[in-house]
Short mmCIF file of C-alpha atoms in Angstrom, two decimals:
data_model
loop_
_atom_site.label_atom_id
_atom_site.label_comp_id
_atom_site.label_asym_id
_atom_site.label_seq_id
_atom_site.Cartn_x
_atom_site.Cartn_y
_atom_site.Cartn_z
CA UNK A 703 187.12 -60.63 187.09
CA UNK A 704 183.39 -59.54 186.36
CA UNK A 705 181.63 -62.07 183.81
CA UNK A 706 181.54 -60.90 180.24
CA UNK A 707 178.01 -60.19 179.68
CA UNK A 708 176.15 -61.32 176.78
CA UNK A 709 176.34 -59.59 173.55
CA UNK A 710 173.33 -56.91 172.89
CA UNK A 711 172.31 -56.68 176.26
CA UNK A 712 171.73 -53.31 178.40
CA UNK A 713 171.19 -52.60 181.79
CA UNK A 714 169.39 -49.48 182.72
CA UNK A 715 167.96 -48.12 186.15
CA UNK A 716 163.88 -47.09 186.19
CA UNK A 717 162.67 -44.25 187.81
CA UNK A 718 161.66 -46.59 191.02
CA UNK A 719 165.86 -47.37 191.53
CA UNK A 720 164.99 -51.08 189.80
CA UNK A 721 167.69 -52.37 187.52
CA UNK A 722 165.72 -53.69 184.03
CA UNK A 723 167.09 -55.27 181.08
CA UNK A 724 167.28 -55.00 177.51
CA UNK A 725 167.96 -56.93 174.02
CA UNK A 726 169.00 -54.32 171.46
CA UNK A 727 171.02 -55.22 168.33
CA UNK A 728 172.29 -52.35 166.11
CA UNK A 729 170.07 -50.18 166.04
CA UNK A 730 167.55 -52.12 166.28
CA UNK A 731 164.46 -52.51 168.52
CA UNK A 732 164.91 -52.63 171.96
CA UNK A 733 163.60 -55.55 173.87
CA UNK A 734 162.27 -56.45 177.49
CA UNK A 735 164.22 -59.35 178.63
CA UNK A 736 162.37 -60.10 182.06
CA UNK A 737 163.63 -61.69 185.35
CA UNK A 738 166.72 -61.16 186.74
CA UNK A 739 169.85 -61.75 184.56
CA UNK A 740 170.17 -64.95 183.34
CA UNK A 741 167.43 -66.49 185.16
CA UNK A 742 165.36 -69.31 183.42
CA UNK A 743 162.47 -66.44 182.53
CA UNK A 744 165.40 -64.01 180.88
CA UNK A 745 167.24 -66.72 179.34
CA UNK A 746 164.23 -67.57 177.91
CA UNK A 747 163.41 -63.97 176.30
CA UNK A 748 167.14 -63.31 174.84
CA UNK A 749 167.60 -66.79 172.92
CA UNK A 750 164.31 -65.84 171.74
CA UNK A 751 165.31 -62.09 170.70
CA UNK A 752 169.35 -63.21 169.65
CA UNK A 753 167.08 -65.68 167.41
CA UNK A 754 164.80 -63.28 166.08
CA UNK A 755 161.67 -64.43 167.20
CA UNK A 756 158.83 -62.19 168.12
CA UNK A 757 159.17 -61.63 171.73
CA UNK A 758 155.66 -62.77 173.62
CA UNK A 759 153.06 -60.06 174.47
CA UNK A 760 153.41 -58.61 177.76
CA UNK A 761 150.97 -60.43 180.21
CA UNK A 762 147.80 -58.52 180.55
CA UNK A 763 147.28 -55.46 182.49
CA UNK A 764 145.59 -56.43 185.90
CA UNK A 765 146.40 -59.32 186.28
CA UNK A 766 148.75 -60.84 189.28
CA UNK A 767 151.80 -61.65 186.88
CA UNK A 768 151.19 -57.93 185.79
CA UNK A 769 151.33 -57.05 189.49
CA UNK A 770 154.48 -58.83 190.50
CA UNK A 771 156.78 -57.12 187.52
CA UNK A 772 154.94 -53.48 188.72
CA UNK A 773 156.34 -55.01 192.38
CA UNK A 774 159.41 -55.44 191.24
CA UNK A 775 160.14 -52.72 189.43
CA UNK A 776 158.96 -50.34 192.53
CA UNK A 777 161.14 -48.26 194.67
CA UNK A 778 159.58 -50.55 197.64
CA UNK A 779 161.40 -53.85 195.65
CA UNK A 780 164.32 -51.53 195.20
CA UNK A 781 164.66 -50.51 198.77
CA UNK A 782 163.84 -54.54 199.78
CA UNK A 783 167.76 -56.39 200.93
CA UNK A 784 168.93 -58.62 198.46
CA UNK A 785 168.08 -62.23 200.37
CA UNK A 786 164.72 -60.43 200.82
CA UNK A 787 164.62 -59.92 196.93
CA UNK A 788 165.52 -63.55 196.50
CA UNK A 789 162.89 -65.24 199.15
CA UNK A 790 159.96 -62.89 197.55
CA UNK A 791 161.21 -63.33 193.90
CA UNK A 792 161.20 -67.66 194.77
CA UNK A 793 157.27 -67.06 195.94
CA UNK A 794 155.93 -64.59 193.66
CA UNK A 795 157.02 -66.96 190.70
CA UNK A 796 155.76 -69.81 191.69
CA UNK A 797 152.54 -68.30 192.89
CA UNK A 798 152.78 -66.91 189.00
CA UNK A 799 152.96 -70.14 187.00
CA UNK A 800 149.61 -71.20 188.36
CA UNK A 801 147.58 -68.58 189.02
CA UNK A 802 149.25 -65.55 187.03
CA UNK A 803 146.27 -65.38 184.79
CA UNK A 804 144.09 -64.30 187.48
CA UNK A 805 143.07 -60.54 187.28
CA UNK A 806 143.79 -59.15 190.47
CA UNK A 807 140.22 -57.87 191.27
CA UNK A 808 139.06 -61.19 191.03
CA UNK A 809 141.81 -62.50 193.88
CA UNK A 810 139.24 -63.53 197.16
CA UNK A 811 140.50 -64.63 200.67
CA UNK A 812 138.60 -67.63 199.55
CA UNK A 813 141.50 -68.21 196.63
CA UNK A 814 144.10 -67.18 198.85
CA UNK A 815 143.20 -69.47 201.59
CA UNK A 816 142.97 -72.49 198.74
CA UNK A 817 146.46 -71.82 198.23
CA UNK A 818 147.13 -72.02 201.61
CA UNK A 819 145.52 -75.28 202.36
CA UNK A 820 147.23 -76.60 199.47
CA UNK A 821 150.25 -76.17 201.39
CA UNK A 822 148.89 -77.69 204.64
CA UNK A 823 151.76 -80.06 204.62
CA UNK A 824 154.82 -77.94 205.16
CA UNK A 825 153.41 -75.08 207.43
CA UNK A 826 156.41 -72.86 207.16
CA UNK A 827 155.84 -72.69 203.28
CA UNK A 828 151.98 -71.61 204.09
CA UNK A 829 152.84 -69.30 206.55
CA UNK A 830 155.89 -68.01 203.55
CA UNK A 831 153.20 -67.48 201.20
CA UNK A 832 150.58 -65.61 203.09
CA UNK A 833 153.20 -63.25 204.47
CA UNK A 834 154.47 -62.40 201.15
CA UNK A 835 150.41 -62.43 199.52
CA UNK A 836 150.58 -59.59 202.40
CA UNK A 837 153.21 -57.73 201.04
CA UNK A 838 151.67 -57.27 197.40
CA UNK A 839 148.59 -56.62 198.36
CA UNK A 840 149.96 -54.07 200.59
CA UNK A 841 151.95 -52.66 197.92
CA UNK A 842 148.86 -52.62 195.32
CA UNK A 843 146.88 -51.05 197.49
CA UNK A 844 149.59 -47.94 198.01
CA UNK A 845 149.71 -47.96 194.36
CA UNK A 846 146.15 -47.69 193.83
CA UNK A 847 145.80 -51.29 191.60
CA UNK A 848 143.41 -52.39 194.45
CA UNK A 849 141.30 -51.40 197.31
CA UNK A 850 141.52 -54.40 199.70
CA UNK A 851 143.47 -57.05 200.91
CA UNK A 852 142.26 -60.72 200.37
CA UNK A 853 145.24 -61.69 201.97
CA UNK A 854 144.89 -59.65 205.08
CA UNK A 855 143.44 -61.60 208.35
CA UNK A 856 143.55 -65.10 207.18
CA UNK A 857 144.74 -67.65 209.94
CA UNK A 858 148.26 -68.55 209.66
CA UNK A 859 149.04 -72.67 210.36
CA UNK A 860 150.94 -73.61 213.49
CA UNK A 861 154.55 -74.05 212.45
CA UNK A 862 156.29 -76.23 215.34
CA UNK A 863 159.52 -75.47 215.79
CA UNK A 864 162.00 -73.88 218.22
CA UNK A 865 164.07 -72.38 215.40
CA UNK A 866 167.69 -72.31 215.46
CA UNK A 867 169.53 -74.14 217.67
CA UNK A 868 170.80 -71.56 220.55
CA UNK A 869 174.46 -72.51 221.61
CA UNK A 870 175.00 -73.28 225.18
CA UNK A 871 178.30 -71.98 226.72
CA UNK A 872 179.62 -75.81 226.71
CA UNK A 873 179.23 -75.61 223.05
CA UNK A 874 180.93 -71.91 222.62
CA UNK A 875 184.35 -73.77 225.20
CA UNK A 876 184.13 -77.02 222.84
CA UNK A 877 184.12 -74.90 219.95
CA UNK A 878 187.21 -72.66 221.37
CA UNK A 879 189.35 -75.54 222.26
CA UNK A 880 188.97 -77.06 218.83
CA UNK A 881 190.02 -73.62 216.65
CA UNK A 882 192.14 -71.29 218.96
CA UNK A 883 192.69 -67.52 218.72
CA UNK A 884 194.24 -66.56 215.35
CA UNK A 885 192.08 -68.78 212.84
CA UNK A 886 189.30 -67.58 210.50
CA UNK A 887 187.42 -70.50 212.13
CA UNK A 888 187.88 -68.92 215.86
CA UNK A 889 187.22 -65.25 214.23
CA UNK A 890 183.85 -66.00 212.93
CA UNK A 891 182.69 -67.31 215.92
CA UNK A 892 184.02 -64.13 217.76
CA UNK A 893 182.72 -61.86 215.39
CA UNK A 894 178.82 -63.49 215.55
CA UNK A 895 179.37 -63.89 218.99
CA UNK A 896 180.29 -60.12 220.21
CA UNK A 897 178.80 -58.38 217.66
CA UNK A 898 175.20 -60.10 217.53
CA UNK A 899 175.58 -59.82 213.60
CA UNK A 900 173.78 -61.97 211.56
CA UNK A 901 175.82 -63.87 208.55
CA UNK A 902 174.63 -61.27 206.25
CA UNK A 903 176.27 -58.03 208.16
CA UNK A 904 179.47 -60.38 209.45
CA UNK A 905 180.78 -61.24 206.04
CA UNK A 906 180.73 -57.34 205.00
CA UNK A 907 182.20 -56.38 208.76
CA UNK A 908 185.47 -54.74 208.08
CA UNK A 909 188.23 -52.05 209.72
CA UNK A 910 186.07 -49.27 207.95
CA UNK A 911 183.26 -50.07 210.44
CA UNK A 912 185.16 -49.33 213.45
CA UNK A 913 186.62 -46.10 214.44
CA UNK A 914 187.44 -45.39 218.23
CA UNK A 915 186.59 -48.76 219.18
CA UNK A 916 183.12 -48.56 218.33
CA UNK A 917 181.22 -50.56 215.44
CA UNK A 918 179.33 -48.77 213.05
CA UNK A 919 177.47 -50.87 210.34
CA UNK A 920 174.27 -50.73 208.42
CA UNK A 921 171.82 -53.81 208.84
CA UNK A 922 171.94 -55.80 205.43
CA UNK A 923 168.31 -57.09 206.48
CA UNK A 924 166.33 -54.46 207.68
CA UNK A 925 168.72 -51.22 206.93
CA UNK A 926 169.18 -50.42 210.56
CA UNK A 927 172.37 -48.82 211.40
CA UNK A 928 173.85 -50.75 214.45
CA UNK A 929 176.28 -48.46 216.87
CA UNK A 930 178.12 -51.46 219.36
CA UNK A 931 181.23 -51.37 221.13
CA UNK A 932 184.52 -53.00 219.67
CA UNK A 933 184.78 -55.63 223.14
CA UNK A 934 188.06 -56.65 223.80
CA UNK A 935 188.12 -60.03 223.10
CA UNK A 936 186.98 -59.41 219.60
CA UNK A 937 189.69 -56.95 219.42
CA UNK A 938 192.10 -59.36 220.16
CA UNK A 939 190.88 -62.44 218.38
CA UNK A 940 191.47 -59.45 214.97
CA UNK A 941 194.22 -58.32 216.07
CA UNK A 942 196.10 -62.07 216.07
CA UNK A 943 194.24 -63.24 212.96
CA UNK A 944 195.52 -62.32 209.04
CA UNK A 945 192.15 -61.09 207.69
CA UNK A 946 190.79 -59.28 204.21
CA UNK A 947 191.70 -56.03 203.26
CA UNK A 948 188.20 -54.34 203.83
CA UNK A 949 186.62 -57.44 205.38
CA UNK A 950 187.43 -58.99 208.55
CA UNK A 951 186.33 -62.45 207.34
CA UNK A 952 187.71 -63.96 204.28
CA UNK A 953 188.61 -67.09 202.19
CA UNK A 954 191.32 -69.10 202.60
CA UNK A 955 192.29 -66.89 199.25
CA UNK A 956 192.08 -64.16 201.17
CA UNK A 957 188.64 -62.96 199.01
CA UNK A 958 185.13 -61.49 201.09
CA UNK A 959 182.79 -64.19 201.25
CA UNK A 960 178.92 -64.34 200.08
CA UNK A 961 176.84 -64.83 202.78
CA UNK A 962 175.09 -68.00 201.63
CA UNK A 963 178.70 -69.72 201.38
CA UNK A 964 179.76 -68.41 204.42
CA UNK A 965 177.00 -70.18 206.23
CA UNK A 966 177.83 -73.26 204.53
CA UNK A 967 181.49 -72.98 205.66
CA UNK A 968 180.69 -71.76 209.15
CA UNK A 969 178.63 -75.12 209.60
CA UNK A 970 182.01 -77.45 208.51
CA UNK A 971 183.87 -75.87 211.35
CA UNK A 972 181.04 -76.28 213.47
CA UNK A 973 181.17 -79.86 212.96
CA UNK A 974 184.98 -80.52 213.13
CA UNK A 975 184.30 -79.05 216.56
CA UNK A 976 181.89 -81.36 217.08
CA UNK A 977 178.80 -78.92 218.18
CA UNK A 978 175.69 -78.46 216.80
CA UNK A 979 175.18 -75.22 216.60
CA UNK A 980 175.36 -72.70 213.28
CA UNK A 981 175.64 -69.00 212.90
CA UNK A 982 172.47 -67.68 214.01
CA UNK A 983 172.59 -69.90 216.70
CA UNK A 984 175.24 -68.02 218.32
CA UNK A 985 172.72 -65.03 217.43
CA UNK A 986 170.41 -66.29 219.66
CA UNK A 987 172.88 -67.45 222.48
CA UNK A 988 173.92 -63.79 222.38
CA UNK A 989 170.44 -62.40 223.03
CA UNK A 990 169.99 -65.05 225.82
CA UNK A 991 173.41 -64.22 227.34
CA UNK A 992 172.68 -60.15 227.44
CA UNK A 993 168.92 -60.90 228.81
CA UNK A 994 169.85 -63.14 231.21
CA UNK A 995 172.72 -60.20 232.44
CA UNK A 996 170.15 -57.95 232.55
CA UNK A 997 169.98 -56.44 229.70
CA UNK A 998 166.48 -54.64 228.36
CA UNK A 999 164.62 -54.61 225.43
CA UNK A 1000 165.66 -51.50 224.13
CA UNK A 1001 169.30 -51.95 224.53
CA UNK A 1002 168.56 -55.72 222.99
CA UNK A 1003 167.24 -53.51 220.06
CA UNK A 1004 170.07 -51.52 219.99
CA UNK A 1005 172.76 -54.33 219.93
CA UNK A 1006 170.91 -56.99 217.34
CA UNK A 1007 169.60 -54.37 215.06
CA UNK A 1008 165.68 -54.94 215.66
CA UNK A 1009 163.11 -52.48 215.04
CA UNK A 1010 160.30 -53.35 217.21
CA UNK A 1011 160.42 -54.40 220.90
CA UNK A 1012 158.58 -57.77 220.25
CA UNK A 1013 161.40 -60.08 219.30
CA UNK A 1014 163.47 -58.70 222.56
CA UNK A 1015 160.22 -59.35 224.80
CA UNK A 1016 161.10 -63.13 223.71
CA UNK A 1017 164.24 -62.86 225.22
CA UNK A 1018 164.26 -60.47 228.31
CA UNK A 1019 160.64 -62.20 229.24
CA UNK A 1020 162.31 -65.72 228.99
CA UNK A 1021 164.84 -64.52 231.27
CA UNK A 1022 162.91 -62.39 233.89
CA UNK A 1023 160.59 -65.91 234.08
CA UNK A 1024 163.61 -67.83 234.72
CA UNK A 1025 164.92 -65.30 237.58
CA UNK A 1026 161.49 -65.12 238.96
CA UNK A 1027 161.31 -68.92 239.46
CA UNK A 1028 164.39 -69.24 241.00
CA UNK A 1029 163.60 -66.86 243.24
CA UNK A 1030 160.01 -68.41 243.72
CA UNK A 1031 161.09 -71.79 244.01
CA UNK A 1032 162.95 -70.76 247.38
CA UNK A 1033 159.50 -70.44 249.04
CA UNK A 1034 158.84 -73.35 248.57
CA UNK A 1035 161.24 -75.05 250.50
CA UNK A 1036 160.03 -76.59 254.15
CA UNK A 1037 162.89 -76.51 257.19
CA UNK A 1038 161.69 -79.61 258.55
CA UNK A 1039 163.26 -78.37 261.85
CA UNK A 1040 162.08 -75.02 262.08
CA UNK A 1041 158.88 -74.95 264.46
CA UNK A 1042 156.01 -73.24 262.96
CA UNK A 1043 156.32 -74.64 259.11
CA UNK A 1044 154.82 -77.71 258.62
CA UNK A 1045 151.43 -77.45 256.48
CA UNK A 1046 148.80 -76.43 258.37
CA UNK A 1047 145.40 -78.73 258.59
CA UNK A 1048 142.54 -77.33 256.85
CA UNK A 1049 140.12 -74.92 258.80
CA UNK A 1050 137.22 -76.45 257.37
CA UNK A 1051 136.82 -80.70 257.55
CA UNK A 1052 137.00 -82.00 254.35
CA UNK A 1053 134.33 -84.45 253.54
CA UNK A 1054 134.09 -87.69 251.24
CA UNK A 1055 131.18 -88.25 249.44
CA UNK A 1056 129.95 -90.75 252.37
CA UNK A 1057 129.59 -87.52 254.25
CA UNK A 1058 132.02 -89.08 256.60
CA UNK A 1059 134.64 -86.46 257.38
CA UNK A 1060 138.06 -87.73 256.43
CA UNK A 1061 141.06 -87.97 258.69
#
């Protein structure tokens, strides 16, 4: 059952597509409550309106707390994924508790790469907050609250990592053996595995996406729709499996699951089998298996849902190097009894720094 929501409050869609909330008691005045529902910030603003308090005055125009709520109540926020929401949202408001006082035309790159340094100790989070200084920048200048882009051009730290662990096919037989054809556990590795889906678009995967054996699903991240083929071991690893009634994966009480939990749940199984690897692992193992089989960047793109050719180039350029070096490596091979291949002698003499020419 839905939660009960909390006495006096609306919910009302802007003119951007943005979902916004209100206090209203009687008919009384009507309220902002800010944030999402029941976060700390609109907790904060309804015990403060249920109590009768003055609610506090909007932050000033122009400044970058003014800029994130225009952001977020935008048609661009609206048209953002929900985990994209979430990441930005996380950012934005802790950029905001420290510097959401600061008008907006006085943002330099100089302040913006401060607030990187000060984050020289976990990379990822610096590189984090510079893409999404980026994106509302970007987004103020479409709306005509700014003219530049302080954000724009500044180096990015080095994060070192490979990323996600790619599963090897050892990993895929070990994890096979351990849950067999006809358990949730063996579907959801089928289902990342054939489909390329990320955790997001597998949870919501359902019979409603396939019609003549072909899959037919919008990306959850990027909005993409993705047009693959229903393979036939997918088709029979549903086909022996009880599943959801509009979702292929499910709880053990048969409900959909949220991505977030799904991941958590996917990693258990993982580790009963004994393998390292998680969901987008298999992701990546996909990508590697197609490349390696020949398979280009556009149909990568086609298959995994990207929208530019550069994250395929990792993959089909990983592979082609790997072909190319086997094949390379061959020439370098000496038949010790084939006349005619030894190394041949220099033509000129090679000389030591004597002068002496060296034998």
């Amino acid at each position: 059952m839905p939660r009960k929501r909390k006495p006096y409050t609306l919910r009302e869609k802007n003119r951007h597509g943005s979902y916004v909330w209100y206090f209203r008691r009687g008919k009384g005045k009507r309220v902002r409550l800010p944030g999402e529902y029941e976060s700390p910030e609109w907790r904060a603003a309804y015990e403060a309106a249920l109590g009768g308090v003055e609610p506090p005055k909007p932050m000033a125009s122009g400044t970058f707390k003014w800029l994130v709520e225009r952001y977020m109540e935008s048609a661009k926020w609206a048209s953002l994924a929900t985990g994209t929401q979430r990441f930005r949202r996380q950012v934005l408001m802790r950029v905001a508790e420290t510097g959401g006082h600061i008008r907006i035309s006085q943002i330099t790159r100089r302040i913006i790469a401060d607030g990187r340094d000060r984050r020289a100790k976990t990379p990822a989070a610096a590189v984090n907050y510079l893409k999404v200084m980026n994106q509302i920048f970007a987004f103020a200048i479409d709306a005509g609250y700014m003219t530049d882009n302080p954000a724009k051009g500044i180096e990015k730290p080095r994060v070192r990592t490979t990323g996600h662990h790619p599963w090897s096919i050892d990993e895929v037989h070990r994890y096979q053996a351990k849950w067999p054809t006809g358990t949730q556990q063996r579907l959801a590795l089928d289902v990342l595995l054939y489909t390329g889906f990320r955790r997001g678009d597998a949870v919501l995967f359902g019979k409603q996406h396939v019609r003549n054996e072909v899959i037919t699903l919008r990306n959850e991240k990027t909005g993409t729709e993705v047009i693959v083929p229903l393979l036939s071991p997918l088709r029979r690893s549903i086909d022996a499996t009880k599943t959801g009634d509009l979702v292929f994966l499910c709880t053990s009480h048969g409900q959909p699951w949220k991505k977030e939990s799904f991941g958590n749940w996917f990693r258990e199984q993982c580790e009963a089998a004994g393998v390292p690897g998680r969901a987008h692992g298999l992701r990546k193992a996909g990508a590697t298996i197609a490349a390696e089989n020949g398979a280009t960047d556009l149909q990568l793109m086609a298959i995994f849902g990207w929208t530019t050719a550069a994250q395929a180039g990792l993959y089909t350029k990983s592979a082609n190097r790997a072909k190319l070096a086997e094949q390379g490596a061959a020439l370098l091979v000496i038949d010790e009894h084939e006349p005619g291949t030894s190394i041949p002698a220099p033509s000129n003499p090679v000389r030591g720094k004597s002068g002496k020419t060296q034998k």
